Amino acid sequence: MTIPMEYGLWLAAILFCIGLTGVLARRDVIFMLMSVEVMLNAAGLAFIVGGAARGSADGQVMFIFILSMAAAEVSVGLALIIQLYQKFKTVDADSASQLNG
Amino acid sequence: MNSLFYIAAIIAIIATIRMVTGTNAVHSLLYLIVSLLAVSVIFFLLGAPFIAALEVIIYAGAIMVLFVFVIMMLNTGSTGVKKEHELLKPSTWIGPGIISAILFGEMLYILMRPASHPMTSPVIQPAAVGALLFSKYILIVELAAFLLAAGVIGAYHLGRKEKLSYHRYLKKEEPTT
């Protein structure tokens, strides 16, 4: 491939910003968690692009760590969503703004 | 090869936008899976076949199945869709959109250098990744194991239902919503 490395980084930046918009604008917690996944995936894409441009395997190793972190984060986050739904009968993030146990 | 990259990139961007702006949770999840598959195509083109396989198996397979389970358990249905339609007014989008656009402009400004490295793709074999993973980064592998263990315990603890207590003094009061 003769595509410059910047294009891959631009793609990562675009995906990251779309995910950030989703986290900021949506109030459904499931959608917010999905947007966080998009952001993590974009960060991993930036690592892979950097590793590919230098021809080293370090970027791929970092992506594996991001993957394991995303798995742990999603499991805890989804458990929190279930707890939120059991308490408030909704998945609206605003319903949990009181923090009164 | 070049056109494959551009096609996959456009599909990833469109699918992600549809995911963020969708109202039905399951449809959004399917768009997210499409986006992840497109990104995995890009990983394959960049000479990282191992990571492309991991992306499909773990991200699009395991993590998205978790999402599907939770959406099925919650089963918000058509009321959720109606409520999401109310959220999708321009006034709720314009602030976060501007913030993200500013951030994206900054990133573009940083990346606006004369094009330097081509994304050459000597395929990096999984053996090289594994050798690096278990020699130089062995400490971080162990820390990731700790993190996953903490995630398992946390998910078990948080996802557990509260025990039903039959004594009236032990009963917690109902949440007032």
Coordinates of C-alpha atoms in Angstrom, one line a residue:
Chain A
M1 CA 0.0 0.0 0.0
T2 CA 1.2 3.4 -0.8
I3 CA -1.3 5.3 1.4
P4 CA 0.5 7.8 3.8
M5 CA 0.3 7.1 7.4
E6 CA -1.6 10.3 8.1
Y7 CA -4.7 8.9 6.4
G8 CA -5.0 6.1 8.8
L9 CA -4.5 8.5 11.7
W10 CA -7.2 10.7 10.2
L11 CA -9.6 7.8 10.1
A12 CA -8.8 7.1 13.8
A13 CA -9.4 10.7 14.7
I14 CA -12.8 10.8 12.8
L15 CA -14.0 7.6 14.5
F16 CA -12.8 8.9 17.9
C17 CA -14.7 12.2 17.5
I18 CA -17.9 10.4 16.4
G19 CA -17.7 8.3 19.5
L20 CA -17.1 11.3 21.6
T21 CA -20.2 13.0 20.2
G22 CA -22.2 9.9 21.0
V23 CA -21.0 9.8 24.6
L24 CA -21.7 13.5 25.1
A25 CA -25.1 13.7 23.3
R26 CA -26.8 10.4 24.1
R27 CA -28.5 9.8 27.5
D28 CA -29.2 6.1 27.1
V29 CA -26.5 4.3 29.0
I30 CA -26.3 1.5 26.5
F31 CA -25.6 3.9 23.7
M32 CA -23.0 5.7 25.8
L33 CA -21.2 2.4 26.4
M34 CA -21.3 1.6 22.7
S35 CA -19.8 5.0 21.9
V36 CA -17.0 4.3 24.4
E37 CA -16.3 1.1 22.5
V38 CA -16.0 3.1 19.3
M39 CA -13.5 5.5 21.0
L40 CA -11.4 2.6 22.3
N41 CA -11.4 1.0 18.9
A42 CA -10.2 4.2 17.3
A43 CA -7.4 4.4 19.8
G44 CA -6.4 0.9 18.9
L45 CA -6.5 1.7 15.2
A46 CA -4.1 4.6 15.8
F47 CA -1.7 2.2 17.6
I48 CA -1.9 -0.3 14.7
V49 CA -1.3 2.4 12.1
G50 CA 1.8 3.6 14.0
G51 CA 3.1 0.1 14.4
A52 CA 2.6 -0.6 10.7
A53 CA 4.4 2.5 9.7
R54 CA 7.4 1.6 11.8
G55 CA 7.2 -2.1 10.9
S56 CA 7.3 -3.1 14.5
A57 CA 5.0 -5.4 16.6
D58 CA 4.6 -3.0 19.5
G59 CA 1.4 -1.5 18.2
Q60 CA -0.2 -4.8 18.0
V61 CA 0.8 -5.6 21.6
M62 CA -0.8 -2.4 22.7
F63 CA -4.0 -3.2 20.8
I64 CA -4.2 -6.5 22.7
F65 CA -4.0 -4.6 26.0
I66 CA -6.7 -2.2 24.8
L67 CA -8.8 -5.2 23.9
S68 CA -8.5 -6.8 27.3
M69 CA -9.2 -3.5 29.0
A70 CA -12.3 -3.0 26.9
A71 CA -13.6 -6.4 27.8
A72 CA -13.2 -5.8 31.5
E73 CA -14.8 -2.3 31.2
V74 CA -17.8 -3.6 29.2
S75 CA -18.5 -6.4 31.7
V76 CA -18.5 -4.1 34.7
G77 CA -20.4 -1.4 32.7
L78 CA -23.1 -3.7 31.7
A79 CA -23.5 -5.1 35.2
L80 CA -23.9 -1.4 36.3
I81 CA -26.5 -0.9 33.7
I82 CA -28.5 -3.9 34.9
Q83 CA -28.3 -2.5 38.5
L84 CA -29.4 0.9 37.3
Y85 CA -32.4 -0.6 35.5
Q86 CA -33.4 -2.7 38.5
K87 CA -33.3 0.4 40.7
F88 CA -34.9 3.0 38.5
K89 CA -36.6 1.0 35.8
T90 CA -35.0 3.1 33.1
V91 CA -31.6 3.3 31.4
D92 CA -31.6 7.1 31.2
A93 CA -28.3 8.4 32.6
D94 CA -30.1 11.4 34.1
S95 CA -32.1 9.2 36.5
A96 CA -28.9 8.4 38.4
S97 CA -27.9 12.0 39.0
Q98 CA -28.9 12.0 42.6
L99 CA -26.5 9.4 44.0
N100 CA -28.6 8.6 46.9
G101 CA -27.9 4.9 47.2
Chain B
M1 CA -5.1 -2.4 -2.3
N2 CA -5.4 1.3 -1.9
S3 CA -9.1 1.4 -2.9
L4 CA -9.8 -1.4 -0.4
F5 CA -8.6 0.9 2.4
Y6 CA -10.7 3.8 1.3
I7 CA -13.8 1.6 0.9
A8 CA -13.4 0.1 4.3
A9 CA -12.7 3.5 5.9
I10 CA -15.9 5.0 4.4
I11 CA -18.0 2.0 5.5
A12 CA -16.6 2.3 9.0
I13 CA -17.4 6.0 9.2
I14 CA -20.9 5.7 7.8
A15 CA -21.7 2.7 10.1
T16 CA -20.4 4.5 13.1
I17 CA -22.5 7.6 12.3
R18 CA -25.6 5.4 11.9
M19 CA -24.8 3.8 15.2
V20 CA -24.5 7.0 17.1
T21 CA -27.7 8.5 15.5
G22 CA -29.8 5.4 15.7
T23 CA -32.8 5.0 18.0
N24 CA -33.2 1.2 18.1
A25 CA -30.6 -0.3 20.3
V26 CA -30.3 -3.6 18.4
H27 CA -30.0 -1.8 15.0
S28 CA -27.3 0.4 16.5
L29 CA -25.5 -2.6 17.8
L30 CA -25.5 -4.2 14.3
Y31 CA -24.1 -1.0 12.8
L32 CA -21.4 -1.1 15.4
I33 CA -20.5 -4.6 14.4
V34 CA -20.3 -3.5 10.8
S35 CA -18.0 -0.7 11.8
L36 CA -15.8 -3.2 13.8
L37 CA -15.6 -5.5 10.8
A38 CA -14.6 -2.7 8.5
V39 CA -11.9 -1.7 10.9
S40 CA -10.7 -5.3 11.0
V41 CA -10.4 -5.2 7.2
I42 CA -8.2 -2.2 7.6
F43 CA -6.1 -4.1 10.2
F44 CA -5.7 -6.9 7.7
L45 CA -4.6 -4.4 5.0
L46 CA -2.1 -2.9 7.4
G47 CA -0.3 -6.2 7.8
A48 CA -1.7 -7.2 11.2
P49 CA -3.7 -10.4 10.4
F50 CA -3.6 -11.6 14.1
I51 CA -5.1 -8.4 15.3
A52 CA -7.8 -8.5 12.6
A53 CA -8.8 -12.0 13.7
L54 CA -8.8 -10.9 17.4
E55 CA -11.0 -7.9 16.4
V56 CA -13.6 -10.2 14.8
I57 CA -13.5 -12.9 17.5
I58 CA -13.3 -10.8 20.7
Y59 CA -14.8 -7.4 19.7
A60 CA -17.4 -8.3 17.2
G61 CA -18.0 -11.8 18.7
A62 CA -17.7 -11.8 22.5
I63 CA -18.2 -8.2 23.6
M64 CA -21.1 -7.5 21.2
V65 CA -22.8 -10.7 22.4
L66 CA -22.6 -9.3 25.9
F67 CA -24.4 -6.2 24.6
V68 CA -27.0 -8.3 22.9
F69 CA -27.7 -10.2 26.2
V70 CA -28.1 -7.1 28.2
I71 CA -30.4 -5.4 25.6
M72 CA -32.5 -8.6 25.6
M73 CA -32.6 -8.6 29.4
L74 CA -33.6 -5.0 29.7
N75 CA -36.1 -5.3 26.8
T76 CA -37.0 -1.6 26.7
G77 CA -38.8 -2.2 23.4
S78 CA -40.9 0.5 21.7
T79 CA -41.0 2.9 24.6
G80 CA -37.3 3.2 24.5
V81 CA -37.4 4.0 20.8
K82 CA -40.0 6.7 21.4
K83 CA -37.9 8.3 24.2
E84 CA -34.8 8.2 22.0
H85 CA -36.7 10.1 19.3
E86 CA -37.4 12.9 21.7
L87 CA -33.6 13.0 22.5
L88 CA -32.6 13.4 18.9
K89 CA -33.5 17.1 18.7
P90 CA -30.8 19.4 17.2
S91 CA -30.5 21.3 20.4
T92 CA -29.1 18.2 22.2
W93 CA -26.7 17.5 19.4
I94 CA -25.3 20.9 18.6
G95 CA -23.2 21.4 21.8
P96 CA -21.4 18.0 21.8
G97 CA -21.1 18.3 18.0
I98 CA -19.3 21.6 18.2
I99 CA -17.0 20.3 21.0
S100 CA -16.1 17.2 19.0
A101 CA -15.6 19.2 15.8
I102 CA -13.1 21.5 17.6
L103 CA -11.2 18.5 18.9
F104 CA -11.2 17.0 15.5
G105 CA -9.9 20.2 14.0
E106 CA -7.1 20.2 16.5
M107 CA -6.2 16.6 15.6
L108 CA -6.2 17.5 11.9
Y109 CA -4.0 20.5 12.5
I110 CA -1.5 18.3 14.3
L111 CA -1.6 15.7 11.6
M112 CA -1.3 18.3 8.8
R113 CA 2.4 17.5 8.0
P114 CA 3.7 16.7 4.6
A115 CA 2.9 13.0 4.2
S116 CA 5.8 11.1 5.7
H117 CA 5.8 7.4 6.2
P118 CA 3.8 5.3 3.7
M119 CA 1.8 2.7 5.6
T120 CA 4.1 -0.1 4.3
S121 CA 2.7 -3.5 5.1
P122 CA 5.3 -6.1 5.8
V123 CA 3.0 -8.7 7.4
I124 CA 3.9 -9.0 11.1
Q125 CA 3.4 -12.6 12.0
P126 CA 1.6 -13.6 15.2
A127 CA 4.8 -15.3 16.4
A128 CA 6.5 -11.9 16.6
V129 CA 3.6 -10.4 18.5
G130 CA 3.6 -13.2 20.9
A131 CA 7.4 -13.2 21.5
L132 CA 7.2 -9.4 22.2
L133 CA 4.2 -9.9 24.4
F134 CA 5.8 -12.4 26.7
S135 CA 9.2 -10.9 26.9
K136 CA 9.2 -7.1 26.9
Y137 CA 5.6 -6.6 28.1
I138 CA 5.3 -9.5 30.5
L139 CA 4.6 -7.2 33.4
I140 CA 1.7 -5.5 31.6
V141 CA 0.3 -9.0 30.7
E142 CA 0.2 -9.8 34.4
L143 CA -1.4 -6.5 35.2
A144 CA -4.0 -7.1 32.4
A145 CA -4.7 -10.5 34.1
F146 CA -5.3 -8.6 37.4
L147 CA -7.6 -6.2 35.6
L148 CA -9.7 -9.0 34.0
A149 CA -10.0 -10.8 37.4
A150 CA -11.2 -7.6 38.9
G151 CA -13.6 -7.2 36.1
V152 CA -15.0 -10.7 36.6
I153 CA -15.4 -10.2 40.3
G154 CA -16.9 -6.7 39.9
A155 CA -19.4 -7.9 37.2
Y156 CA -20.5 -10.8 39.4
H157 CA -20.9 -8.6 42.4
L158 CA -22.8 -5.8 40.6
G159 CA -24.9 -8.1 38.5
R160 CA -26.2 -10.1 41.4
K161 CA -29.8 -9.6 42.5
E162 CA -30.4 -8.5 46.0
K163 CA -31.4 -11.2 48.4
L164 CA -35.0 -11.3 49.3
S165 CA -35.4 -10.7 53.0
Y166 CA -38.6 -11.8 54.6
H167 CA -38.3 -9.9 57.8
R168 CA -40.0 -6.5 57.6
Y169 CA -37.3 -4.6 59.4
L170 CA -34.6 -6.0 57.1
K171 CA -36.5 -4.9 54.0
K172 CA -35.2 -1.9 52.2
E173 CA -37.6 0.7 51.2
E174 CA -38.7 0.9 47.6
P175 CA -36.8 3.5 45.4
T176 CA -39.0 6.5 45.0
T177 CA -39.1 7.4 41.3

